[in-house]
C-alpha positions as semicolon CSV with decimal commas, in nm:
position;residue;x (nm);y (nm);z (nm)
1;X;3,462;9,984;3,979
2;X;3,807;9,825;3,984
3;X;3,731;9,464;3,896
4;X;4,091;9,357;3,949
5;X;4,077;9,476;4,309
6;X;3,737;9,312;4,361
7;X;3,871;8,983;4,227
8;X;4,159;8,999;4,477
9;X;3,911;9,041;4,762
10;X;3,722;8,734;4,637
11;X;4,040;8,532;4,592
12;X;4,135;8,578;4,957
13;X;3,774;8,581;5,080
14;X;3,806;8,929;5,224
15;X;3,430;8,970;5,242
16;X;3,434;9,284;5,461
17;X;3,661;9,465;5,218
18;X;3,452;9,349;4,923
19;X;3,138;9,475;5,095
20;X;3,312;9,805;5,164
21;X;3,405;9,844;4,797
22;X;3,046;9,783;4,688
23;X;2,919;10,019;4,958
24;X;3,146;10,295;4,833
25;X;2,996;10,260;4,488
26;X;2,633;10,230;4,604
27;X;2,619;10,494;4,881
28;X;2,409;10,557;5,083
29;X;2,328;10,186;5,060
30;X;2,539;9,976;5,297
31;X;2,636;9,635;5,159
32;X;2,750;9,326;5,345
33;X;2,907;9,026;5,170
34;X;2,919;8,670;5,301
35;X;2,940;8,311;5,179
36;X;2,699;8,027;5,251
37;X;2,602;7,693;5,104
38;X;2,274;7,766;4,933
39;X;2,021;7,500;4,837
40;X;2,074;7,562;4,465
41;X;2,388;7,485;4,264
42;X;2,313;7,773;4,028
43;X;2,568;8,048;3,968
44;X;2,446;8,358;4,149
45;X;2,392;8,527;4,483
46;X;2,119;8,554;4,744
47;X;2,005;8,914;4,789
48;X;1,883;8,981;5,142
49;X;1,708;9,315;5,174
50;X;1,764;9,404;5,537
51;X;1,635;9,762;5,532
52;X;1,602;10,053;5,291
53;X;1,964;10,147;5,354
54;X;2,129;9,805;5,391
55;X;2,143;9,466;5,222
56;X;2,349;9,149;5,219
57;X;2,478;8,951;4,921
58;X;2,551;8,586;4,990
59;X;2,783;8,402;4,756
60;X;2,680;8,045;4,683
61;X;2,950;7,814;4,816
62;X;2,772;7,526;4,639
63;X;2,935;7,640;4,313
64;X;3,301;7,630;4,208
65;X;3,497;7,921;4,350
66;X;3,606;8,032;4,001
67;X;3,240;8,118;3,931
68;X;3,258;8,382;4,205
69;X;3,447;8,606;3,962
70;X;3,151;8,599;3,723
71;X;2,921;8,687;4,011
72;X;3,137;8,980;4,124
73;X;3,173;9,128;3,775
74;X;2,802;9,102;3,692
75;X;2,687;9,213;4,035
76;X;2,895;9,528;3,994
77;X;2,710;9,605;3,669
78;X;2,363;9,578;3,823
79;X;2,436;9,774;4,141
80;X;2,250;10,080;4,004
81;X;1,935;9,866;3,993
82;X;1,995;9,732;4,345
83;X;2,048;10,083;4,478
84;X;1,747;10,223;4,293
85;X;1,517;9,956;4,438
86;X;1,633;10,021;4,795
87;X;1,580;10,395;4,755
88;X;1,241;10,364;4,583
89;X;0,895;10,385;4,737
90;X;0,844;10,022;4,623
91;X;1,111;9,883;4,856
92;X;1,024;9,564;5,044
93;X;1,234;9,364;5,286
94;X;1,289;8,998;5,210
95;X;1,528;8,795;4,999
96;X;1,554;8,663;4,646
97;X;1,811;8,476;4,438
98;X;1,983;8,661;4,153
99;X;2,111;8,432;3,877
100;X;2,435;8,573;3,735
101;X;2,514;8,299;3,484
102;X;2,444;8,324;3,110
103;X;2,094;8,189;3,173
104;X;1,882;8,103;3,476
105;X;1,923;7,765;3,642
106;X;1,714;7,853;3,947
107;X;1,410;8,065;4,022
108;X;1,456;8,436;4,090
109;X;1,593;8,738;3,907
110;X;1,787;8,677;3,587
111;X;1,907;8,836;3,262
112;X;1,803;8,546;3,038
113;X;1,584;8,240;3,089
114;X;1,359;7,971;2,947
115;X;1,203;7,900;3,287
116;X;0,853;7,999;3,396
117;X;0,966;8,097;3,747
118;X;1,215;8,363;3,632
119;X;1,183;8,739;3,679
120;X;1,358;8,888;3,377
121;X;1,561;9,204;3,441
122;X;1,776;9,414;3,204
123;X;2,122;9,269;3,156
124;X;2,423;9,431;3,317
125;X;2,545;9,580;2,989
126;X;2,216;9,769;2,946
127;X;2,230;9,901;3,303
128;X;2,599;9,987;3,301
129;X;2,572;10,175;2,969
130;X;2,253;10,361;3,065
131;X;2,057;10,184;2,795
132;X;2,343;10,179;2,540
133;X;2,336;10,557;2,537
134;X;2,671;10,598;2,362
135;X;2,579;10,346;2,093
136;X;2,252;10,530;2,041
137;X;2,433;10,862;2,000
138;X;2,685;10,707;1,759
139;X;2,403;10,570;1,544
140;X;2,229;10,910;1,544
141;X;2,543;11,083;1,417
142;X;2,700;10,823;1,190
143;X;2,420;10,608;1,043
144;X;2,405;10,628;0,662
145;X;2,062;10,666;0,502
146;X;1,886;10,342;0,408
147;X;1,965;10,373;0,037
148;X;2,339;10,386;0,110
149;X;2,345;10,071;0,321
150;X;2,460;9,748;0,157
151;X;2,184;9,493;0,084
152;X;2,365;9,216;0,274
153;X;2,306;9,031;0,601
154;X;2,579;9,112;0,853
155;X;2,705;8,922;1,158
156;X;3,022;8,904;1,368
157;X;3,072;8,713;1,690
158;X;3,260;8,449;1,882
159;X;3,232;8,071;1,893
160;X;3,010;8,035;2,199
161;X;2,705;7,814;2,179
162;X;2,570;7,466;2,241
163;X;2,709;7,199;2,011
164;X;2,462;6,961;1,853
165;X;2,739;6,699;1,829
166;X;3,107;6,659;1,915
167;X;3,260;6,874;1,640
168;X;3,302;7,252;1,630
169;X;3,112;7,228;1,300
170;X;2,802;7,151;1,507
171;X;2,797;7,498;1,664
172;X;2,500;7,704;1,534
173;X;2,722;8,009;1,476
174;X;2,963;7,800;1,270
175;X;2,671;7,667;1,067
176;X;2,566;8,026;1,002
177;X;2,913;8,103;0,868
178;X;2,911;7,791;0,651
179;X;2,580;7,892;0,492
180;X;2,724;8,235;0,418
181;X;3,024;8,076;0,246
182;X;2,819;7,872;0,001
183;X;2,897;7,996;-0,350
184;X;2,534;8,076;-0,432
185;X;2,493;8,278;-0,110
186;X;2,819;8,469;-0,074
187;X;2,682;8,790;-0,225
188;X;2,404;8,796;0,035
189;X;2,622;8,788;0,347
190;X;2,902;8,957;0,536
191;X;2,936;8,698;0,812
192;X;3,228;8,556;1,007
193;X;3,384;8,453;1,337
194;X;3,581;8,739;1,492
195;X;3,685;8,584;1,827
196;X;3,729;8,243;1,982
197;X;3,577;8,108;2,302
198;X;3,508;7,757;2,430
199;X;3,709;7,593;2,152
200;X;4,055;7,435;2,168
201;X;4,359;7,583;1,994
202;X;4,342;7,298;1,742
203;X;3,976;7,375;1,669
204;X;4,052;7,748;1,633
205;X;4,315;7,664;1,370
206;X;4,066;7,444;1,185
207;X;3,805;7,721;1,190
208;X;4,057;7,963;1,044
209;X;4,160;7,710;0,779
210;X;3,794;7,668;0,683
211;X;3,784;8,037;0,590
212;X;3,521;8,128;0,850
213;X;3,714;8,406;1,028
214;X;3,658;8,775;0,953
215;X;3,797;9,092;1,105
216;X;3,623;9,234;1,410
217;X;3,377;9,513;1,330
218;X;3,250;9,751;1,601
219;X;2,876;9,743;1,659
220;X;2,855;10,108;1,551
221;X;2,974;10,007;1,201
222;X;2,701;9,746;1,152
223;X;2,472;10,019;1,014
224;X;2,656;9,994;0,684
225;X;2,445;9,684;0,612
226;X;2,068;9,679;0,566
227;X;2,020;9,351;0,751
228;X;2,157;9,229;1,085
229;X;2,155;8,867;1,202
230;X;2,096;8,785;1,569
231;X;2,179;8,431;1,682
232;X;2,220;8,276;2,027
233;X;2,556;8,195;2,179
234;X;2,544;8,016;2,514
235;X;2,215;8,197;2,565
236;X;2,063;8,504;2,398
237;X;2,316;8,746;2,253
238;X;2,228;8,994;2,532
239;X;2,349;9,336;2,415
240;X;2,373;9,221;2,054
241;X;2,003;9,218;1,966
242;X;1,916;9,542;2,144
243;X;2,194;9,737;1,972
244;X;2,108;9,587;1,632
245;X;1,752;9,707;1,679
246;X;1,887;10,053;1,762
247;X;2,074;10,057;1,430
248;X;1,757;10,081;1,223
249;X;1,872;9,792;1,005
250;X;1,631;9,501;0,962
251;X;1,703;9,233;1,223
252;X;1,690;8,869;1,118
253;X;1,642;8,696;1,453
254;X;1,722;8,326;1,456
255;X;1,476;8,142;1,681
256;X;1,636;8,040;2,011
257;X;1,661;7,657;2,007
258;X;1,624;7,658;2,386
259;X;1,352;7,925;2,390
260;X;1,571;8,170;2,580
261;X;1,429;8,518;2,624
262;X;1,524;8,854;2,773
263;X;1,321;9,112;2,958
264;X;1,175;9,288;2,651
265;X;1,107;8,987;2,427
266;X;0,732;9,010;2,484
267;X;0,745;9,329;2,275
268;X;0,906;9,159;1,975
269;X;0,653;9,099;1,698
270;X;0,753;8,888;1,393
271;X;0,737;9,077;1,062
272;X;0,668;9,402;1,251
273;X;0,995;9,484;1,429
274;X;1,206;9,184;1,324
275;X;1,214;8,901;1,070
276;X;1,200;8,549;1,219
277;X;1,442;8,277;1,105
278;X;1,409;7,909;1,195
279;X;1,656;7,780;1,453
280;X;1,804;7,536;1,199
281;X;1,868;7,830;0,959
282;X;1,692;7,644;0,677
283;X;1,500;7,953;0,567
284;X;1,775;8,213;0,620
285;X;1,877;8,248;0,254
286;X;1,514;8,275;0,143
287;X;1,449;8,544;0,406
288;X;1,742;8,752;0,283
289;X;1,619;8,719;-0,076
290;X;1,276;8,835;0,039
291;X;1,421;9,142;0,211
292;X;1,615;9,238;-0,102
293;X;1,303;9,199;-0,316
294;X;1,086;9,397;-0,071
295;X;1,309;9,690;0,015
296;X;1,033;9,923;0,136
297;X;0,897;9,658;0,374
298;X;1,249;9,581;0,496
299;X;1,310;9,947;0,576
300;X;0,977;9,969;0,758
301;X;1,063;9,668;0,976
302;X;1,404;9,817;1,054
303;X;1,247;10,147;1,161
304;X;0,993;9,967;1,380
305;X;1,275;9,779;1,549
306;X;1,457;10,104;1,615
307;X;1,143;10,264;1,756
308;X;1,099;9,970;1,992
309;X;1,458;9,994;2,118
310;X;1,432;10,371;2,165
311;X;1,112;10,326;2,366
312;X;1,298;10,104;2,614
313;X;1,490;10,385;2,782
314;X;1,716;10,335;3,082
315;X;1,479;10,536;3,300
316;X;1,162;10,353;3,193
317;X;1,316;10,007;3,222
318;X;1,465;10,085;3,564
319;X;1,121;10,191;3,685
320;X;0,949;9,887;3,534
321;X;1,207;9,650;3,682
322;X;1,163;9,799;4,029
323;X;0,792;9,716;4,002
324;X;0,878;9,360;3,890
325;X;1,107;9,306;4,190
326;X;0,844;9,443;4,426
327;X;0,588;9,200;4,284
328;X;0,833;8,908;4,305
329;X;0,912;8,978;4,673
330;X;0,542;9,002;4,755
331;X;0,487;8,667;4,584
332;X;0,766;8,507;4,789
333;X;0,615;8,643;5,112
334;X;0,281;8,486;5,024
């Protein structure tokens, strides 16, 4: 879909034209768009399921209008799920809130949450890419054998995250980079900031001066390293963890300080398909040393992670999510 055109419709509140654009993409489903003041101040939309062939999305006027752009972009990514539910035999009429922020701040459907009243669904990147199909194919063709991968822990990412203090140095991802730069640890890591977000220009200059910036590396090149680090930004890293699991490298998953989780996290088993790391990173260096000293076990964990990711196909997760939504709507009715 043409996001630029969709954003123009939002800017001028041309709801009929926006609904028409979504309808064109989701045919035969007919989509209406409107704006109301919802009870919640969370970033998202109310999904009203009017019939099997029509629904209404209500933008939350309780939030700042700039947040509408986030809602439009992420709603466009999950339209295949919306359409699939309406066309399925599990369709139910009713309504439910869809959180479209980085994490859930209200009950309903969401990509990431630490709430008990959330219904976790695959993130828009998973749905839009048909389960990261192209990444999967790239890994199948271009992944080097385990013995040819470097015995280092790899990470690239931006400066998102929750600061534990006032300084940029209090960002968990910055602290990861600082650990990797310690003289006794440098040979164990290939870690660095590759993009800036949520920091000032002055802070970006200071981060560069601290030697924490590295060139961007495509996800498909991460397979050159035996170990991959996954660490939260504002919430879970969304597509990051899933694609790292697909790589077959051993994933070192840093515990989420806020206990954020995604739809498949109940299938993650420590020391089986990933290696756990404390949220304060205090055991990270020791865990990397352990992986280097136990190469066969590291390879086994990496393969188990890959098998898990491969088992979560686009088709299976679409079907499972349809059942989740059906159950959630029934619960609301009760």
